[in-house]
Each structure stands twice: as C-alpha cells, then as structure tokens.
Short mmCIF file of C-alpha atoms and ligand atoms in Angstrom, two decimals:
data_model
loop_
_atom_site.label_atom_id
_atom_site.label_comp_id
_atom_site.label_asym_id
_atom_site.label_seq_id
_atom_site.Cartn_x
_atom_site.Cartn_y
_atom_site.Cartn_z
CA MET A 76 -9.91 -16.47 31.42
CA LYS A 77 -13.43 -15.72 30.14
CA LYS A 78 -13.84 -14.63 26.50
CA GLN A 79 -16.74 -14.18 24.16
CA VAL A 80 -16.30 -15.32 20.58
CA ALA A 81 -18.63 -14.47 17.68
CA VAL A 82 -18.85 -17.49 15.37
CA LEU A 83 -19.80 -16.80 11.76
CA PRO A 84 -19.61 -20.07 9.83
CA GLY A 85 -21.02 -18.66 6.55
CA ASP A 86 -21.40 -20.81 3.41
CA GLY A 87 -20.16 -23.94 1.75
CA ILE A 88 -17.41 -25.64 3.69
CA GLY A 89 -17.47 -22.74 6.19
CA GLN A 90 -19.75 -24.62 8.51
CA GLU A 91 -17.77 -27.85 8.26
CA VAL A 92 -14.42 -26.34 9.10
CA MET A 93 -15.96 -24.15 11.81
CA ASN A 94 -17.11 -27.37 13.60
CA GLY A 95 -13.44 -28.32 13.74
CA ALA A 96 -12.52 -24.87 15.12
CA LEU A 97 -15.12 -25.19 17.89
CA GLU A 98 -13.95 -28.59 18.93
CA VAL A 99 -10.43 -27.25 19.25
CA LEU A 100 -11.73 -24.37 21.32
CA ARG A 101 -13.49 -26.78 23.65
CA ALA A 102 -10.28 -28.77 24.01
CA ILE A 103 -8.33 -25.66 24.96
CA GLU A 104 -11.03 -24.71 27.51
CA ASP A 105 -10.72 -28.11 29.15
CA GLN A 106 -7.02 -28.10 29.08
CA TYR A 107 -6.31 -24.56 30.37
CA GLY A 108 -9.45 -23.89 32.43
CA HIS A 109 -10.71 -21.01 30.19
CA GLN A 110 -14.33 -20.21 29.33
CA PHE A 111 -15.14 -19.35 25.76
CA LYS A 112 -18.74 -18.19 25.26
CA VAL A 113 -19.70 -18.72 21.64
CA VAL A 114 -22.34 -16.50 19.93
CA GLN A 115 -23.36 -17.71 16.43
CA ALA A 116 -24.44 -15.40 13.71
CA ASP A 117 -25.11 -15.47 9.96
CA ILE A 118 -22.95 -13.93 7.22
CA GLY A 119 -22.80 -14.22 3.42
CA GLY A 120 -25.25 -16.29 1.38
CA VAL A 121 -26.83 -17.95 4.43
CA ALA A 122 -27.53 -14.46 5.83
CA ILE A 123 -29.14 -13.44 2.51
CA ASP A 124 -31.40 -16.50 2.81
CA HIS A 125 -32.36 -15.79 6.42
CA HIS A 126 -32.29 -12.02 6.61
CA GLY A 127 -32.28 -10.66 3.02
CA THR A 128 -28.78 -9.12 3.48
CA PRO A 129 -25.26 -10.62 3.54
CA LEU A 130 -24.38 -8.64 6.65
CA PRO A 131 -27.28 -8.40 9.10
CA LYS A 132 -27.17 -5.80 11.85
CA GLU A 133 -27.33 -8.54 14.48
CA THR A 134 -24.15 -10.10 13.11
CA LEU A 135 -22.23 -6.84 13.37
CA GLU A 136 -23.59 -6.30 16.87
CA ALA A 137 -22.63 -9.82 17.95
CA CYS A 138 -19.03 -9.05 16.78
CA LYS A 139 -19.01 -5.68 18.55
CA ARG A 140 -20.06 -7.36 21.81
CA SER A 141 -17.43 -10.09 21.50
CA ASP A 142 -13.67 -10.21 22.15
CA ALA A 143 -12.92 -11.75 18.82
CA ALA A 144 -14.74 -13.36 15.83
CA LEU A 145 -14.17 -16.56 13.84
CA LEU A 146 -15.40 -16.68 10.27
CA GLY A 147 -15.62 -19.74 8.00
CA ALA A 148 -16.17 -18.67 4.34
CA VAL A 149 -18.74 -16.92 2.20
CA GLY A 150 -20.22 -17.36 -1.28
CA GLY A 151 -21.36 -20.02 -3.62
CA PRO A 152 -23.11 -20.55 -6.98
CA LYS A 153 -26.56 -20.37 -5.39
CA TRP A 154 -26.13 -16.58 -5.03
CA ASN A 155 -24.42 -15.87 -8.36
CA GLU A 156 -27.47 -14.12 -9.74
CA VAL A 157 -28.20 -11.78 -6.82
CA PRO A 158 -27.60 -8.03 -7.36
CA VAL A 159 -23.99 -7.02 -6.75
CA GLU A 160 -24.77 -5.07 -3.57
CA LEU A 161 -26.22 -8.18 -2.09
CA ARG A 162 -23.60 -10.67 -2.99
CA PRO A 163 -22.29 -12.88 -0.15
CA GLU A 164 -18.80 -11.34 -0.61
CA LYS A 165 -20.30 -7.97 0.36
CA GLY A 166 -20.82 -9.45 3.79
CA LEU A 167 -17.15 -10.17 4.13
CA LEU A 168 -16.00 -6.85 2.76
CA GLY A 169 -18.63 -5.04 4.84
CA ILE A 170 -17.65 -6.65 8.20
CA ARG A 171 -13.94 -5.84 7.61
CA LYS A 172 -14.79 -2.26 6.86
CA GLU A 173 -17.39 -1.75 9.54
CA LEU A 174 -15.16 -3.18 12.24
CA GLY A 175 -12.16 -1.16 10.96
CA LEU A 176 -9.98 -4.27 10.46
CA PHE A 177 -7.25 -2.71 8.30
CA GLY A 178 -4.38 -5.12 8.98
CA ASN A 179 -4.71 -8.62 7.49
CA LEU A 180 -2.01 -11.03 8.61
CA ARG A 181 -1.45 -14.03 6.40
CA PRO A 182 1.36 -16.22 7.66
CA VAL A 183 2.90 -18.58 5.10
CA LYS A 184 4.93 -21.33 6.79
CA THR A 185 5.75 -24.67 5.35
CA PHE A 186 5.31 -27.65 7.53
CA GLU A 187 8.26 -30.04 7.32
CA ALA A 188 5.84 -32.97 6.66
CA LEU A 189 4.28 -31.16 3.72
CA VAL A 190 7.33 -30.10 1.70
CA ASP A 191 6.45 -32.76 -0.85
CA ALA A 192 2.84 -31.61 -1.13
CA SER A 193 3.88 -28.34 -2.79
CA PRO A 194 4.10 -28.33 -6.59
CA LEU A 195 7.46 -26.59 -6.10
CA LYS A 196 10.71 -28.40 -5.41
CA PRO A 197 11.37 -29.33 -1.73
CA ASN A 198 14.57 -27.37 -1.55
CA VAL A 199 12.66 -24.19 -2.60
CA VAL A 200 9.90 -24.49 -0.07
CA GLU A 201 11.62 -26.21 2.91
CA GLY A 202 11.96 -23.65 5.77
CA VAL A 203 9.77 -20.96 4.18
CA ASP A 204 8.42 -18.74 6.98
CA PHE A 205 7.03 -15.31 6.17
CA ILE A 206 3.99 -13.26 6.72
CA ILE A 207 1.96 -11.12 4.36
CA VAL A 208 0.48 -8.04 5.94
CA ARG A 209 -2.33 -7.05 3.53
CA GLU A 210 -4.11 -3.65 3.81
CA LEU A 211 -7.78 -4.62 4.10
CA THR A 212 -10.10 -1.67 4.18
CA GLY A 213 -8.93 0.64 1.35
CA GLY A 214 -7.61 0.61 -2.15
CA LEU A 215 -9.42 -0.78 -5.21
CA TYR A 216 -11.80 -2.78 -3.07
CA PHE A 217 -13.45 0.29 -1.59
CA GLY A 218 -12.48 3.41 -3.63
CA GLU A 219 -15.28 5.52 -5.16
CA PRO A 220 -16.47 5.96 -7.82
CA ARG A 221 -17.06 2.34 -8.78
CA GLU A 222 -19.62 2.19 -11.53
CA ARG A 223 -20.65 1.49 -15.09
CA ARG A 224 -20.84 4.56 -17.29
CA GLY A 225 -21.75 5.56 -20.81
CA LYS A 226 -24.95 5.31 -22.86
CA ASN A 227 -24.65 1.58 -23.09
CA LYS A 228 -22.73 1.20 -19.89
CA GLU A 229 -19.70 0.37 -21.98
CA VAL A 230 -17.26 1.95 -19.50
CA ALA A 231 -16.48 0.36 -16.12
CA VAL A 232 -14.70 2.30 -13.38
CA ASP A 233 -13.02 1.17 -10.17
CA THR A 234 -10.89 3.55 -8.07
CA LEU A 235 -7.61 2.82 -6.28
CA GLN A 236 -7.59 5.44 -3.58
CA TYR A 237 -5.62 5.62 -0.29
CA GLU A 238 -5.39 8.20 2.41
CA LYS A 239 -1.94 8.60 3.93
CA LYS A 240 -3.33 7.61 7.31
CA GLU A 241 -4.63 4.33 6.04
CA ILE A 242 -1.21 3.43 4.69
CA GLU A 243 0.47 4.53 7.89
CA ASN A 244 -1.70 2.25 9.97
CA VAL A 245 -0.90 -0.89 8.13
CA VAL A 246 2.73 -0.10 7.50
CA ARG A 247 3.22 0.55 11.22
CA LYS A 248 1.65 -2.81 12.01
CA ALA A 249 4.04 -4.43 9.58
CA PHE A 250 7.05 -2.72 11.06
CA GLU A 251 6.01 -3.88 14.58
CA ILE A 252 5.64 -7.45 13.32
CA ALA A 253 9.00 -7.37 11.53
CA SER A 254 10.63 -6.02 14.77
CA GLY A 255 9.43 -9.16 16.59
CA ARG A 256 10.69 -11.51 13.77
CA ARG A 257 13.73 -11.56 11.48
CA LYS A 258 13.61 -7.84 11.01
CA LYS A 259 13.20 -7.68 7.32
CA LEU A 260 10.36 -5.77 5.68
CA THR A 261 9.55 -5.98 2.05
CA SER A 262 7.09 -3.31 0.86
CA VAL A 263 5.36 -4.35 -2.35
CA ASP A 264 3.87 -1.79 -4.74
CA LYS A 265 3.71 -0.69 -8.35
CA ALA A 266 5.47 2.66 -7.96
CA ASN A 267 6.64 2.70 -11.51
CA VAL A 268 3.00 3.14 -12.64
CA LEU A 269 0.66 4.02 -9.76
CA GLU A 270 0.40 7.26 -7.89
CA SER A 271 -1.04 5.47 -4.84
CA SER A 272 2.10 3.31 -4.79
CA ARG A 273 4.41 6.28 -4.89
CA MET A 274 2.66 7.56 -1.78
CA TRP A 275 2.89 4.11 -0.27
CA ARG A 276 6.65 4.13 -0.74
CA GLU A 277 6.90 7.59 0.76
CA VAL A 278 5.07 6.44 3.93
CA VAL A 279 7.39 3.37 4.29
CA ASP A 280 10.49 5.49 3.89
CA GLN A 281 9.33 8.12 6.36
CA MET A 282 8.52 5.53 8.97
CA ALA A 283 11.70 3.44 8.53
CA PRO A 284 13.99 5.61 10.76
CA GLU A 285 11.62 4.85 13.73
CA TYR A 286 12.54 1.14 13.28
CA PRO A 287 16.38 1.33 12.74
CA ASP A 288 16.86 -2.41 13.26
CA VAL A 289 14.42 -3.34 10.56
CA GLU A 290 15.85 -3.68 7.09
CA VAL A 291 13.54 -2.28 4.49
CA GLU A 292 13.29 -3.06 0.77
CA HIS A 293 10.85 -2.06 -1.90
CA LEU A 294 9.80 -4.53 -4.54
CA LEU A 295 7.42 -4.05 -7.54
CA VAL A 296 4.50 -6.37 -7.36
CA ASP A 297 5.30 -8.20 -10.59
CA ALA A 298 8.83 -8.92 -9.43
CA ALA A 299 7.45 -9.94 -6.01
CA ALA A 300 5.16 -12.48 -7.69
CA MET A 301 8.22 -14.00 -9.38
CA LYS A 302 10.47 -13.94 -6.31
CA LEU A 303 7.75 -15.70 -4.18
CA ILE A 304 8.18 -18.70 -6.50
CA TYR A 305 11.93 -18.75 -7.12
CA GLN A 306 13.25 -17.60 -3.73
CA PRO A 307 10.43 -17.62 -1.15
CA LYS A 308 12.95 -17.90 1.70
CA HIS A 309 13.98 -14.34 0.90
CA PHE A 310 10.92 -12.98 2.67
CA ASP A 311 10.21 -12.26 6.35
CA VAL A 312 7.40 -9.69 6.37
CA ILE A 313 5.69 -8.40 3.21
CA VAL A 314 3.41 -5.35 3.46
CA THR A 315 1.19 -4.41 0.55
CA GLU A 316 -2.10 -2.87 -0.53
CA ASN A 317 -5.43 -4.70 -0.49
CA MET A 318 -5.61 -6.19 -4.03
CA PHE A 319 -1.89 -7.01 -4.33
CA GLY A 320 -2.14 -8.82 -1.01
CA ASP A 321 -5.20 -10.78 -2.12
CA ILE A 322 -3.41 -12.11 -5.15
CA LEU A 323 -0.02 -12.69 -3.64
CA SER A 324 -1.45 -14.58 -0.67
CA ASP A 325 -3.18 -17.12 -2.90
CA GLU A 326 0.03 -17.50 -4.88
CA ALA A 327 2.00 -18.00 -1.69
CA SER A 328 -0.40 -20.61 -0.36
CA MET A 329 0.97 -23.04 -2.95
CA LEU A 330 4.32 -23.03 -1.14
CA THR A 331 2.59 -24.70 1.78
CA GLY A 332 1.03 -27.33 -0.43
CA SER A 333 -2.57 -26.22 -0.12
CA LEU A 334 -4.68 -23.14 0.28
CA GLY A 335 -6.53 -25.21 2.91
CA MET A 336 -3.62 -24.80 5.31
CA LEU A 337 -3.48 -20.98 5.58
CA PRO A 338 -4.96 -19.09 8.47
CA SER A 339 -5.42 -15.30 8.69
CA ALA A 340 -6.11 -12.57 11.20
CA SER A 341 -7.76 -9.21 10.44
CA LEU A 342 -6.73 -6.75 13.06
CA ARG A 343 -7.06 -3.16 14.17
CA GLU A 344 -5.37 -1.22 16.97
CA ASP A 345 -7.11 -2.82 19.95
CA ASP A 346 -7.18 -6.54 20.73
CA PHE A 347 -10.26 -7.45 18.68
CA GLY A 348 -9.70 -9.53 15.60
CA LEU A 349 -11.52 -11.44 12.97
CA TYR A 350 -9.93 -14.84 12.20
CA GLU A 351 -10.60 -16.83 9.07
CA PRO A 352 -8.88 -19.32 6.82
CA VAL A 353 -7.64 -17.83 3.56
CA HIS A 354 -9.56 -20.37 1.53
CA GLY A 355 -13.07 -19.79 0.21
CA SER A 356 -16.35 -21.70 0.48
CA ALA A 357 -15.20 -24.50 -1.96
CA PRO A 358 -18.73 -25.27 -3.38
CA ASP A 359 -17.31 -28.26 -5.22
CA ILE A 360 -16.67 -30.19 -2.06
CA ALA A 361 -19.19 -28.50 0.31
CA GLY A 362 -21.42 -30.84 2.22
CA LYS A 363 -19.15 -33.81 1.71
CA GLY A 364 -17.22 -33.58 4.94
CA GLN A 365 -13.90 -33.62 2.99
CA ALA A 366 -12.62 -30.08 3.60
CA ASN A 367 -9.26 -29.51 5.31
CA PRO A 368 -10.02 -27.92 8.70
CA LEU A 369 -6.45 -26.96 9.44
CA GLY A 370 -6.55 -23.43 7.99
CA MET A 371 -9.54 -22.73 10.25
CA ILE A 372 -7.90 -24.48 13.26
CA LEU A 373 -4.71 -22.51 12.75
CA SER A 374 -6.91 -19.35 12.69
CA VAL A 375 -8.07 -20.29 16.16
CA ALA A 376 -4.43 -20.35 17.23
CA MET A 377 -3.95 -16.88 15.80
CA MET A 378 -7.07 -15.74 17.74
CA LEU A 379 -5.70 -17.19 21.05
CA ARG A 380 -2.34 -15.39 20.44
CA HIS A 381 -3.37 -11.97 19.02
CA SER A 382 -6.68 -11.26 20.71
CA PHE A 383 -6.40 -13.25 23.96
CA GLY A 384 -2.66 -13.15 24.59
CA MET A 385 -2.68 -16.90 25.10
CA GLU A 386 0.73 -17.73 23.72
CA GLU A 387 1.09 -21.14 25.23
CA GLU A 388 -2.35 -22.17 24.14
CA ALA A 389 -1.69 -20.96 20.60
CA ASP A 390 1.60 -22.85 20.47
CA SER A 391 -0.07 -25.99 21.59
CA VAL A 392 -2.62 -25.80 18.80
CA GLU A 393 0.11 -25.21 16.24
CA ALA A 394 2.24 -28.04 17.73
CA ALA A 395 -0.80 -30.42 17.55
CA VAL A 396 -1.28 -29.60 13.84
CA GLU A 397 2.40 -30.13 13.17
CA ALA A 398 2.33 -33.44 15.01
CA VAL A 399 -0.72 -34.69 13.21
CA LEU A 400 0.80 -33.88 9.86
CA SER A 401 4.08 -35.50 10.83
CA SER A 402 2.17 -38.66 11.69
CA GLY A 403 1.11 -38.81 8.02
CA ALA A 404 -2.47 -37.61 8.34
CA ARG A 405 -3.75 -35.93 5.13
CA THR A 406 -7.00 -34.51 3.81
CA GLY A 407 -7.81 -34.76 0.13
CA ASP A 408 -6.31 -31.33 -0.75
CA LEU A 409 -2.94 -32.59 0.48
CA SER A 410 -3.26 -35.81 -1.44
CA GLY A 411 -0.79 -37.51 -3.57
CA GLN A 412 1.45 -37.75 -0.53
CA GLU A 413 -0.76 -39.79 1.89
CA ILE A 414 0.90 -42.23 4.02
CA GLY A 415 -2.42 -43.62 5.22
CA PRO A 416 -6.03 -43.19 4.04
CA VAL A 417 -7.29 -39.70 3.01
CA LEU A 418 -9.03 -38.31 6.08
CA LYS A 419 -12.34 -36.48 6.32
CA THR A 420 -12.77 -33.12 8.05
CA LYS A 421 -14.02 -34.70 11.29
CA GLU A 422 -11.21 -37.32 11.41
CA MET A 423 -8.52 -34.70 10.94
CA THR A 424 -10.18 -32.51 13.63
CA ASP A 425 -10.37 -35.48 16.08
CA LEU A 426 -6.63 -36.19 15.60
CA VAL A 427 -5.75 -32.53 16.45
CA VAL A 428 -8.10 -32.53 19.47
CA GLU A 429 -6.52 -35.84 20.60
CA HIS A 430 -3.05 -34.31 20.41
CA LEU A 431 -4.24 -31.38 22.60
CA LYS A 432 -4.99 -33.71 25.51
CA PRO A 433 -2.41 -34.28 28.20
CA ASN A 434 -0.46 -37.48 27.70
CA HIS A 435 -2.05 -37.79 24.31
CA ALA A 436 0.30 -40.55 23.34
CA ILE A 437 -1.19 -42.68 26.08
CA SER A 438 -4.80 -41.61 25.59
CA GLY A 439 -4.61 -41.73 21.84
CA ILE A 440 -2.40 -44.61 20.95
CA LEU A 441 -1.89 -46.87 23.90
CA ALA A 442 -5.51 -46.62 25.05
CA ALA A 443 -6.36 -49.29 22.48
CA TYR A 444 -4.13 -51.76 24.38
CA LEU A 445 -5.06 -50.94 27.91
C1 LIG B 909 -9.89 -13.21 0.52
C2 LIG B 909 -11.03 -13.41 -0.49
C3 LIG B 909 -11.94 -12.18 -0.48
C4 LIG B 909 -11.06 -11.01 -0.82
C5 LIG B 909 -13.17 -12.32 -1.34
C6 LIG B 909 -14.02 -13.48 -1.01
C7 LIG B 909 -14.01 -11.06 -1.34
O1 LIG B 909 -10.54 -13.64 -1.76
O2 LIG B 909 -10.25 -13.04 1.71
O3 LIG B 909 -8.78 -13.25 0.13
O4 LIG B 909 -10.86 -10.71 -2.02
O5 LIG B 909 -10.61 -10.30 0.07
MG1 LIG B 910 -8.42 -13.95 -1.77
#
C-alpha cells in the first residue's frame, strides 16, 4: 500500500521521539512491502521561529494532502513571552480545529512488565485496559467570548459552549468503539452544575437505544477522577468533553507508569487522523536523547490501524513494544524498576525495530554468536 504521512515533529523532545516513529515506519515498510511517503512540516515554537506563526499555511496544506499526520509535541520556555495568539499551543489547537478532528482517542492499557512502575499498587493497575474518548474541537478550549474585561482587566472570561451536533459526533464515535470492545460506556460530565453537561447527558441517553448491547452509565467528573484511581478496571470506554478529557487522561497515564507511554489519535468521520503521544515537549530533558519514544511509537501503531486499516502491522508494533518492555528495557521515566541500564531514546527505538524484523530472536540475539 502507498500512503503519504505528514510529519510534524514540533518542539522539545518532539523531534527526538519522532525519529523513533520514523524508524518504526521504515521497518514496517520493509517488512510488509508498503511505501510511506513522508512530508515534513513545522508546527508550534519551531514554526514561530521559521514562519512567524505556530501553524503555517504550508503545514495545514501538507496535512490536507496526506492520508494521516504524526505530531511530536509543541511548546517550551523559549516562547513563554510571545503574545497568547502566537503561543506554540495555538498551533496544536488550531490544527485540531482546522482539520475537524473532534474525536480524541486516548487508550490507557497497562503493560504487564510495567505494573511495578506505577505509583499505584500492582493489584489495582494490573489488567487495566480502557480508552478515553475526549471531545477535541469544542467546549472551554474554543468557546467565545474568551477575554479580559473591566477597566483594569480585572475580569477574565472563558466560555464552555457546545452545539448538540458536536456532542453527537463524539458520543457516536464512543458508542461505536464501545460496541467493538467490552460494551461498556461511561459518560463523564458535571451535570449537577453545568448546563452543557445536562445537554451532554441528554444526547447520550437519546443515542443509547441505537446501541442496545452497550451498557451506559453517567458519572460526575469529580467521582470519575476518584474512581480512576481506586477502581480503574471498572472502565472500558469513557467519553467526555474537551477539558475534562485533558485532565483525566493525564491522571490516567499514571496507571501505566508514565505519561511517556500513552499514544493518542485525533479522528473525524473519514480515515484521516492526527496521531501524537499524550506527553508534551518536556523541555527539562529536551536535547538529551533520554525521552521515552514508546508513546510516539504506539501512536504510529494507532495510525496504521485507524487511518490505513493495517491491523496486522499495528499489532506487530504493539507486540514489539510489549516484548521489549518484557525483556526489561526501560527509559528514565520508567526508572526505579530497571532490570538493566537505563536506555536512551535511540536505544529503545533500536530494540523495537529489531523486534519488528523477521526471526528477530536470531538476528537480534544469536547474531552475536554466529
Ligand atoms: C494535550 C495537551 C494540550 C491540550 C495542550 C498542549 C494545549 O495538554 O494534548 O492534552 O490541552 O489539549
Ligand atoms: Mg493534556
């Protein structure tokens, strides 16, 4: 199969983890005879430096011409002082909005080998496997007005607004995903306080009869935050609005041991998707080659599955990550549990790529003896 991928490394560790993603793509090409044409473009702070804007027209065009896009991370202290409309994060929010990517899938799955890396007890995190479906193009992030008011600008306003259609789009996606999994949908809101949440509940209840085999429950966001910690195995699919999803997904990442492990997909109705790790640009470790590339590499797996329909290829990437972790390989963020030395980004990537090769046990381990 021939596919074109827009590659937007962005800032900080974005470029470093993207190198890992590209190596994995090459390995999949070799292994399965596909051709992935890569088109690089700038986003975030690096785009501000090169083009004076965090989301250049060329970048959007590159995405529109491609079958999918991979994104590293945006932001960093270098751009803290730029005007708010020009902040690197605006590039990320802008690309999601401009491409209409309303459904953000954030799977949270603990790897057997990492149960000890979580700050929570192994019996709580073992076997956790759920997916957060976060609405991505509406709510507090985009509602108008958003401004400072008053003589001395002593009032600040943000607006949590949703149109019914926007909620329907993401809730339908969540129902579809739940139908293909353990058939349990938890809709998270704050309906005891917020009008938008009451409409959210209405939409979920109206759609539920179309999916009779999916069990639906409503949970208030504060209760959901608690339940994620004391009973994470309760969840299968969580659907929630933009800001709640942002917060809950960072919280949930700790179940897996590290934010560096989590991939994400931002989807719309057609096959196009934008794939990025949930973690940010990590300025504290940027440039040191220490970042965990697995969240980015698992995002590649999501791209293969959701945008290209390459199930087997996606499975093989996930299996390679699992095998590498089982062998004891750890980057610094997963530290404390290392069985061997703490690996750098490139070393971890090389191990995954090695596992993607046919007869990898022979090429990787026995080769030294042959
Ligand atoms: C995320 C990030 C972004 C968000 C930031 C960088 C704007 O935290 O993708 O979760 O809030 O959506
Ligand atoms: Mg976030």
